[in-house]
Amino acid sequence: MQKMKAAIYSSYGGPDVISVSEMPRPAIKDGEVLVQVHASTVSTGDWRMLTMKTGDPVLAIIARMMFGLTKPRHPVLGSAFSGRVVAVGNGVTRFRMGDAVMGFAPHGAHAEYLAINENKAIVQKPAGVSDEDAAAMPFGALCALVFLRDFAGVKPGQKVLVTGASGGVGVFGVQIAKYLGADVTAVASSQNADLVRKLGADKVIDYKQTDFTRGSARYDLVFDTAGVTDFASVKPVLTENGQFIPLEFGIREMRQAMFSGKSGKRIKIGVNGDKREDLETLAGLMQRGALSAVIDSRYGLEDIARAYERVGTRHKRGAVIVSIASHLALPRAAA
Ligand SMILES: NC(=O)c1ccc[n+]([C@@H]2O[C@H](COP(=O)([O-])OP(=O)(O)OC[C@H]3O[C@@H](n4cnc5c(N)ncnc54)[C@H](OP(=O)(O)O)[C@@H]3O)[C@@H](O)[C@H]2O)c1
């Protein structure tokens, strides 16, 4: 049986519960491909899978019911990946050996290899895009695309405010809102003002100086990726049919959303999926240069606990990358 290195955890906790260990490479089933992972990210989502910190005790219980009540059901961390196909299962038609790919797996990307069904969120990596940039994209960009385009239905000319504009989701929130034709206000600290302007923000509000909820500007959408405000505070700055979409929510927001009508000032909550079609759209935008990755920092697989520490600060700029160097060694036989 061929082995691989992977970042694994057997209990929930801080970065110290992660170990980088050898384990069997995943076996591929019919319809699956084996991907040699070149780069991955540690996203806020991965960090939540490690720590089970949700900010709401009821949601924490729901999360444990989904992912393992007393310990994680899936031992290998990680979701976004970029790499190459090194084996194809029976019936696979979309990929061939050697294809450069990127994608989003529900778990298992912090490893040298992962198996994924060809119909899940895996697409060809656009030519000219690095593994690190490709791995930096799926978590934040899938979220921003689905929330802005599908849940909020952002239209050209609308005024969209993005909090946490320099974060993992925010950097794509600014770019995608701009791509959808919105007038974008980014809320970020002064050290990240140039970054968010470069990504397309029309205005920048320094959250350390100004509370946007007390300003005179009105917004068709407040997309709160940083979990820094609430519906009652945002209402005064929403337009007549303005929407508030917080990515961090609890039971209070679930109740508010349930009773929010279809018009008027309203709050919407949700969870973005990871559809292949959406990833295709995003890869196309990357290829055309309409979407860029922002990389906060890079770590090797052996140092992945430090990457999780960085993500846990909630002050990263864009994505934290894990470079998995095994592919730089002599080519190995496929599984
Ligand atoms: N519902 C869903 O389906 C879904 C999907 C994806 C993600 N999420 C959630 O979305 C949230 C955002 O994830 P993320 O990866 O983008 O987080 P992140 O990368 O940790 O966000 C950090 C960024 O937020 C900025 N920030 C901190 N306080 C701020 C404030 N008061 N105002 C404005 N910006 C502030 C920081 O800038 P400074 O360093 O300058 O402070 C930093 O750049 C997470 O809670 C994640 O779990 C939900």
Short mmCIF file of C-alpha atoms and ligand atoms in Angstrom, two decimals:
data_model
loop_
_atom_site.label_atom_id
_atom_site.label_comp_id
_atom_site.label_asym_id
_atom_site.label_seq_id
_atom_site.Cartn_x
_atom_site.Cartn_y
_atom_site.Cartn_z
CA MET A 1 0.00 0.00 0.00
CA GLN A 2 1.41 3.40 -0.97
CA LYS A 3 1.75 5.99 1.73
CA MET A 4 1.42 9.77 1.90
CA LYS A 5 1.91 12.53 4.43
CA ALA A 6 -1.18 14.32 5.71
CA ALA A 7 -2.20 16.81 8.39
CA ILE A 8 -4.48 14.83 10.66
CA TYR A 9 -6.40 15.42 13.89
CA SER A 10 -8.20 13.02 16.17
CA SER A 11 -9.77 15.55 18.53
CA TYR A 12 -11.08 19.10 18.22
CA GLY A 13 -8.86 21.85 19.60
CA GLY A 14 -6.12 24.33 18.74
CA PRO A 15 -3.31 23.93 16.20
CA ASP A 16 -1.39 21.75 18.70
CA VAL A 17 -3.78 18.83 18.09
CA ILE A 18 -2.64 18.59 14.44
CA SER A 19 0.04 16.08 13.53
CA VAL A 20 1.69 15.54 10.17
CA SER A 21 1.79 11.77 9.81
CA GLU A 22 2.06 9.03 7.25
CA MET A 23 -1.12 7.26 6.21
CA PRO A 24 -2.29 5.21 3.23
CA ARG A 25 -2.97 7.15 0.04
CA PRO A 26 -6.69 7.26 -0.72
CA ALA A 27 -7.91 4.50 -3.02
CA ILE A 28 -9.96 5.80 -5.93
CA LYS A 29 -13.41 4.45 -6.68
CA ASP A 30 -15.23 4.43 -10.01
CA GLY A 31 -15.69 8.00 -11.25
CA GLU A 32 -12.92 9.39 -9.02
CA VAL A 33 -9.52 10.86 -9.78
CA LEU A 34 -6.45 10.85 -7.56
CA VAL A 35 -4.93 14.32 -7.27
CA GLN A 36 -1.36 14.95 -6.17
CA VAL A 37 -1.83 18.12 -4.16
CA HIS A 38 0.69 20.87 -4.88
CA ALA A 39 -0.85 23.65 -2.80
CA SER A 40 -3.78 24.11 -0.44
CA THR A 41 -5.11 26.85 1.81
CA VAL A 42 -5.93 26.94 5.47
CA SER A 43 -9.24 28.77 5.34
CA THR A 44 -11.41 30.05 8.15
CA GLY A 45 -13.66 27.09 7.32
CA ASP A 46 -10.79 24.64 7.91
CA TRP A 47 -9.97 26.44 11.16
CA ARG A 48 -13.58 26.03 12.27
CA MET A 49 -13.41 22.29 11.46
CA LEU A 50 -10.34 22.07 13.70
CA THR A 51 -11.61 24.16 16.60
CA MET A 52 -15.40 23.80 16.26
CA LYS A 53 -15.56 27.48 17.24
CA THR A 54 -18.74 28.95 15.78
CA GLY A 55 -19.60 31.88 18.03
CA ASP A 56 -22.99 30.33 18.83
CA PRO A 57 -23.31 27.34 21.20
CA VAL A 58 -26.37 25.91 19.42
CA LEU A 59 -24.62 26.05 16.04
CA ALA A 60 -21.58 24.41 17.64
CA ILE A 61 -23.74 21.43 18.59
CA ILE A 62 -25.24 21.28 15.09
CA ALA A 63 -21.71 21.39 13.59
CA ARG A 64 -20.58 18.53 15.84
CA MET A 65 -23.64 16.49 14.84
CA MET A 66 -22.63 17.01 11.20
CA PHE A 67 -18.87 16.49 11.48
CA GLY A 68 -18.43 14.21 14.52
CA LEU A 69 -19.92 14.64 17.98
CA THR A 70 -16.90 13.94 20.21
CA LYS A 71 -14.15 13.74 17.59
CA PRO A 72 -13.82 14.52 13.89
CA ARG A 73 -15.33 11.95 11.56
CA HIS A 74 -12.75 12.73 8.84
CA PRO A 75 -9.18 12.74 10.14
CA VAL A 76 -7.56 14.73 7.30
CA LEU A 77 -8.02 18.50 7.33
CA GLY A 78 -8.26 20.85 4.37
CA SER A 79 -10.59 21.58 1.47
CA ALA A 80 -9.21 23.84 -1.32
CA PHE A 81 -6.51 22.39 -3.52
CA SER A 82 -4.45 22.75 -6.66
CA GLY A 83 -2.42 19.92 -8.14
CA ARG A 84 -2.35 17.34 -10.89
CA VAL A 85 -4.24 14.19 -11.73
CA VAL A 86 -2.05 11.13 -11.18
CA ALA A 87 -4.65 8.35 -11.52
CA VAL A 88 -8.14 8.08 -12.98
CA GLY A 89 -10.83 5.63 -11.91
CA ASN A 90 -13.15 3.62 -14.14
CA GLY A 91 -15.64 5.72 -16.06
CA VAL A 92 -13.81 9.04 -15.69
CA THR A 93 -14.30 11.15 -18.83
CA ARG A 94 -13.51 14.74 -17.81
CA PHE A 95 -9.89 14.30 -16.74
CA ARG A 96 -6.75 12.57 -17.91
CA MET A 97 -3.49 11.67 -16.19
CA GLY A 98 -1.30 14.74 -15.84
CA ASP A 99 -4.10 17.34 -15.99
CA ALA A 100 -3.42 20.42 -13.86
CA VAL A 101 -6.51 20.87 -11.69
CA MET A 102 -7.91 22.96 -8.87
CA GLY A 103 -10.88 22.37 -6.65
CA PHE A 104 -12.67 22.19 -3.36
CA ALA A 105 -13.08 18.87 -1.54
CA PRO A 106 -15.22 18.57 1.60
CA HIS A 107 -12.10 17.37 3.49
CA GLY A 108 -8.68 15.83 2.90
CA ALA A 109 -6.76 18.56 1.01
CA HIS A 110 -3.99 18.98 3.60
CA ALA A 111 -2.32 15.89 2.29
CA GLU A 112 -0.04 14.84 -0.52
CA TYR A 113 -2.93 13.11 -2.32
CA LEU A 114 -6.71 13.28 -2.33
CA ALA A 115 -9.45 11.38 -4.15
CA ILE A 116 -12.43 13.24 -5.57
CA ASN A 117 -15.31 12.37 -7.88
CA GLU A 118 -14.87 14.01 -11.27
CA ASN A 119 -18.34 15.56 -11.03
CA LYS A 120 -17.62 17.36 -7.75
CA ALA A 121 -15.91 20.77 -7.49
CA ILE A 122 -12.81 20.05 -9.56
CA VAL A 123 -11.90 21.90 -12.77
CA GLN A 124 -8.91 22.37 -15.06
CA LYS A 125 -6.52 24.95 -13.62
CA PRO A 126 -6.33 27.94 -15.97
CA ALA A 127 -3.07 28.14 -17.92
CA GLY A 128 -0.65 30.64 -16.42
CA VAL A 129 -2.23 30.57 -12.94
CA SER A 130 0.15 29.30 -10.24
CA ASP A 131 -0.75 26.44 -7.91
CA GLU A 132 -0.72 28.85 -4.97
CA ASP A 133 -3.07 31.34 -6.64
CA ALA A 134 -5.35 28.51 -7.75
CA ALA A 135 -5.49 27.07 -4.22
CA ALA A 136 -6.14 30.54 -2.78
CA MET A 137 -9.32 30.98 -4.80
CA PRO A 138 -12.05 28.36 -4.14
CA PHE A 139 -12.93 29.01 -0.48
CA GLY A 140 -13.36 32.79 -0.63
CA ALA A 141 -14.46 33.12 -4.24
CA LEU A 142 -17.14 30.41 -4.18
CA CYS A 143 -18.58 32.03 -1.08
CA ALA A 144 -18.51 35.55 -2.53
CA LEU A 145 -19.97 34.47 -5.88
CA VAL A 146 -22.87 32.52 -4.42
CA PHE A 147 -23.78 35.12 -1.78
CA LEU A 148 -23.46 38.18 -4.05
CA ARG A 149 -24.79 36.84 -7.35
CA ASP A 150 -27.33 34.23 -6.16
CA PHE A 151 -28.48 35.12 -2.62
CA ALA A 152 -28.29 38.91 -2.92
CA GLY A 153 -28.87 39.17 -6.70
CA VAL A 154 -26.50 42.16 -6.98
CA LYS A 155 -27.34 44.34 -10.02
CA PRO A 156 -25.20 46.87 -11.88
CA GLY A 157 -25.18 50.26 -10.19
CA GLN A 158 -26.21 48.95 -6.75
CA LYS A 159 -24.27 50.10 -3.72
CA VAL A 160 -22.57 47.22 -1.93
CA LEU A 161 -20.59 47.49 1.29
CA VAL A 162 -18.20 44.66 2.20
CA THR A 163 -16.81 44.36 5.74
CA GLY A 164 -13.64 42.32 6.26
CA ALA A 165 -12.74 43.38 2.72
CA SER A 166 -9.11 42.30 3.17
CA GLY A 167 -9.99 38.81 4.46
CA GLY A 168 -10.27 35.41 2.78
CA VAL A 169 -13.81 36.04 1.52
CA GLY A 170 -13.63 39.84 1.44
CA VAL A 171 -10.90 40.12 -1.22
CA PHE A 172 -13.15 38.16 -3.58
CA GLY A 173 -16.27 39.92 -2.31
CA VAL A 174 -14.86 43.25 -3.50
CA GLN A 175 -13.78 41.86 -6.89
CA ILE A 176 -17.00 39.94 -7.58
CA ALA A 177 -19.26 42.81 -6.50
CA LYS A 178 -17.29 44.99 -8.90
CA TYR A 179 -17.56 42.34 -11.64
CA LEU A 180 -21.36 42.33 -11.12
CA GLY A 181 -21.32 46.08 -11.73
CA ALA A 182 -21.80 47.36 -8.18
CA ASP A 183 -20.42 50.51 -6.62
CA VAL A 184 -18.29 48.98 -3.87
CA THR A 185 -17.42 50.34 -0.45
CA ALA A 186 -14.79 48.29 1.34
CA VAL A 187 -14.45 48.37 5.12
CA ALA A 188 -10.83 47.64 6.03
CA SER A 189 -8.06 48.99 8.23
CA SER A 190 -5.78 51.70 6.83
CA GLN A 191 -2.93 49.22 6.24
CA ASN A 192 -5.19 47.32 3.80
CA ALA A 193 -6.75 50.36 2.10
CA ASP A 194 -4.42 50.24 -0.93
CA LEU A 195 -4.99 46.52 -1.35
CA VAL A 196 -8.79 46.80 -1.45
CA ARG A 197 -8.63 49.82 -3.77
CA LYS A 198 -6.44 47.81 -6.13
CA LEU A 199 -9.04 45.03 -6.05
CA GLY A 200 -11.64 47.52 -7.29
CA ALA A 201 -13.19 49.21 -4.26
CA ASP A 202 -14.61 52.63 -5.15
CA LYS A 203 -14.51 53.82 -1.53
CA VAL A 204 -12.71 52.59 1.55
CA ILE A 205 -13.84 53.08 5.13
CA ASP A 206 -11.22 52.59 7.85
CA TYR A 207 -13.09 50.67 10.53
CA LYS A 208 -10.73 51.90 13.22
CA GLN A 209 -11.72 55.52 12.48
CA THR A 210 -15.29 55.39 11.22
CA ASP A 211 -18.38 53.36 12.10
CA PHE A 212 -20.19 52.94 8.76
CA THR A 213 -23.48 52.22 10.53
CA ARG A 214 -23.52 55.87 11.70
CA GLY A 215 -22.69 57.37 8.29
CA SER A 216 -25.03 59.12 5.85
CA ALA A 217 -24.39 56.73 2.90
CA ARG A 218 -27.06 54.12 2.08
CA TYR A 219 -26.39 50.63 0.73
CA ASP A 220 -28.43 48.11 -1.26
CA LEU A 221 -26.37 45.36 0.35
CA VAL A 222 -24.20 45.12 3.42
CA PHE A 223 -22.13 41.93 3.09
CA ASP A 224 -20.61 41.38 6.52
CA THR A 225 -17.80 38.86 6.11
CA ALA A 226 -16.06 39.92 9.32
CA GLY A 227 -18.92 39.26 11.73
CA VAL A 228 -18.66 42.77 13.12
CA THR A 229 -22.19 44.08 13.07
CA ASP A 230 -25.85 43.08 13.38
CA PHE A 231 -29.16 43.69 11.64
CA ALA A 232 -30.40 46.35 14.06
CA SER A 233 -27.22 48.43 13.64
CA VAL A 234 -27.16 48.05 9.85
CA LYS A 235 -30.87 48.84 9.21
CA PRO A 236 -30.43 52.66 9.27
CA VAL A 237 -27.88 52.53 6.44
CA LEU A 238 -29.85 50.15 4.19
CA THR A 239 -31.85 51.50 1.24
CA GLU A 240 -35.61 50.90 1.22
CA ASN A 241 -35.19 47.33 -0.10
CA GLY A 242 -31.65 46.90 1.16
CA GLN A 243 -30.33 43.56 2.31
CA PHE A 244 -28.01 42.57 5.14
CA ILE A 245 -26.07 39.33 4.66
CA PRO A 246 -23.86 38.31 7.57
CA LEU A 247 -21.54 35.34 7.02
CA GLU A 248 -21.21 34.79 10.75
CA PHE A 249 -24.62 34.22 12.26
CA GLY A 250 -26.31 32.58 15.19
CA ILE A 251 -29.78 31.62 16.31
CA ARG A 252 -30.78 35.32 16.58
CA GLU A 253 -30.00 35.93 12.87
CA MET A 254 -31.71 32.66 11.89
CA ARG A 255 -34.87 33.85 13.63
CA GLN A 256 -34.61 37.34 12.08
CA ALA A 257 -34.11 35.86 8.60
CA MET A 258 -37.09 33.56 9.02
CA PHE A 259 -39.36 36.57 9.66
CA SER A 260 -37.69 38.86 7.09
CA GLY A 261 -40.05 39.45 4.17
CA LYS A 262 -39.26 39.40 0.47
CA SER A 263 -39.11 43.19 0.26
CA GLY A 264 -38.21 46.05 2.55
CA LYS A 265 -35.05 46.06 4.63
CA ARG A 266 -34.18 42.44 5.22
CA ILE A 267 -31.60 39.99 6.45
CA LYS A 268 -30.61 36.81 4.61
CA ILE A 269 -28.42 34.01 5.86
CA GLY A 270 -27.21 30.87 4.16
CA VAL A 271 -24.40 28.51 3.44
CA ASN A 272 -22.71 28.49 0.05
CA GLY A 273 -22.26 25.15 -1.64
CA ASP A 274 -19.34 24.09 -3.78
CA LYS A 275 -20.76 23.52 -7.27
CA ARG A 276 -18.48 22.64 -10.15
CA GLU A 277 -20.29 25.09 -12.47
CA ASP A 278 -19.49 27.95 -10.10
CA LEU A 279 -15.85 26.93 -9.91
CA GLU A 280 -15.77 26.86 -13.75
CA THR A 281 -17.12 30.43 -13.78
CA LEU A 282 -14.46 31.55 -11.31
CA ALA A 283 -11.63 29.76 -13.12
CA GLY A 284 -12.76 31.54 -16.30
CA LEU A 285 -12.63 34.90 -14.51
CA MET A 286 -9.13 34.09 -13.25
CA GLN A 287 -7.98 33.15 -16.73
CA ARG A 288 -9.25 36.50 -18.09
CA GLY A 289 -7.49 38.34 -15.29
CA ALA A 290 -10.81 39.54 -13.83
CA LEU A 291 -10.14 37.82 -10.50
CA SER A 292 -6.84 37.75 -8.60
CA ALA A 293 -5.75 35.83 -5.57
CA VAL A 294 -4.31 37.61 -2.53
CA ILE A 295 -1.79 35.62 -0.54
CA ASP A 296 -1.19 36.42 3.11
CA SER A 297 1.57 33.92 3.89
CA ARG A 298 3.00 30.54 2.93
CA TYR A 299 3.87 27.46 5.01
CA GLY A 300 5.16 23.98 4.29
CA LEU A 301 3.02 20.97 5.23
CA GLU A 302 5.33 20.24 8.19
CA ASP A 303 4.57 23.75 9.51
CA ILE A 304 0.83 23.59 9.04
CA ALA A 305 0.07 24.17 12.73
CA ARG A 306 1.60 27.65 12.34
CA ALA A 307 -0.63 28.27 9.33
CA TYR A 308 -3.68 27.44 11.50
CA GLU A 309 -2.36 29.82 14.18
CA ARG A 310 -2.18 32.61 11.62
CA VAL A 311 -5.75 31.95 10.44
CA GLY A 312 -6.96 31.92 14.06
CA THR A 313 -5.82 35.54 14.51
CA ARG A 314 -8.64 36.62 12.13
CA HIS A 315 -6.29 39.28 10.77
CA LYS A 316 -4.96 37.63 7.62
CA ARG A 317 -4.94 39.36 4.24
CA GLY A 318 -6.50 36.98 1.72
CA ALA A 319 -5.40 33.36 1.86
CA VAL A 320 -2.88 31.41 3.93
CA ILE A 321 -1.17 28.88 1.65
CA VAL A 322 0.22 25.45 2.41
CA SER A 323 2.76 24.44 -0.23
CA ILE A 324 3.08 20.69 -0.49
CA ALA A 325 6.51 20.08 -1.88
CA SER A 326 6.32 16.36 -2.61
CA HIS A 327 5.66 16.98 -6.30
CA LEU A 328 9.04 18.71 -6.58
CA ALA A 329 10.78 15.41 -5.79
CA LEU A 330 11.32 12.72 -8.45
CA PRO A 331 7.98 11.68 -9.98
CA ARG A 332 6.36 8.82 -8.15
CA ALA A 333 4.38 6.00 -9.63
CA ALA A 334 0.65 6.62 -9.58
CA ALA A 335 -1.42 4.66 -7.07
N1 LIG B 1 -21.98 31.05 5.63
C1 LIG B 1 -21.08 30.49 4.82
O1 LIG B 1 -21.42 29.67 3.96
C2 LIG B 1 -19.64 30.90 4.91
C3 LIG B 1 -18.77 30.56 3.87
C4 LIG B 1 -17.44 30.97 3.94
C5 LIG B 1 -17.00 31.69 5.06
N2 LIG B 1 -17.87 31.95 6.06
C6 LIG B 1 -17.45 32.72 7.25
O2 LIG B 1 -17.08 34.00 6.77
C7 LIG B 1 -16.20 34.60 7.70
C8 LIG B 1 -15.10 35.31 6.96
O3 LIG B 1 -14.08 34.42 6.60
P1 LIG B 1 -12.70 34.99 6.10
O4 LIG B 1 -11.88 33.80 5.74
O5 LIG B 1 -12.90 36.03 5.10
O6 LIG B 1 -12.15 35.65 7.46
P2 LIG B 1 -10.71 36.27 7.71
O7 LIG B 1 -9.85 36.07 6.52
O8 LIG B 1 -10.24 35.76 9.01
O9 LIG B 1 -11.02 37.82 7.87
C9 LIG B 1 -10.01 38.58 8.37
C10 LIG B 1 -10.08 39.99 7.84
O10 LIG B 1 -11.12 40.73 8.48
C11 LIG B 1 -10.62 42.04 8.73
N3 LIG B 1 -11.31 42.65 9.87
C12 LIG B 1 -11.20 42.31 11.17
N4 LIG B 1 -12.02 43.10 11.91
C13 LIG B 1 -12.64 43.93 11.05
C14 LIG B 1 -13.60 44.98 11.20
N5 LIG B 1 -14.08 45.34 12.38
N6 LIG B 1 -14.04 45.60 10.06
C15 LIG B 1 -13.58 45.26 8.87
N7 LIG B 1 -12.65 44.29 8.65
C16 LIG B 1 -12.20 43.63 9.74
C17 LIG B 1 -9.15 41.85 8.99
O11 LIG B 1 -8.47 43.06 8.65
P3 LIG B 1 -7.42 43.72 9.70
O12 LIG B 1 -6.32 42.71 9.89
O13 LIG B 1 -6.99 44.94 9.02
O14 LIG B 1 -8.20 43.93 10.96
C18 LIG B 1 -8.76 40.69 8.08
O15 LIG B 1 -8.22 41.11 6.83
C19 LIG B 1 -15.75 33.47 8.63
O16 LIG B 1 -16.43 33.58 9.85
C20 LIG B 1 -16.18 32.22 7.91
O17 LIG B 1 -16.43 31.16 8.79
C21 LIG B 1 -19.18 31.59 6.02
#
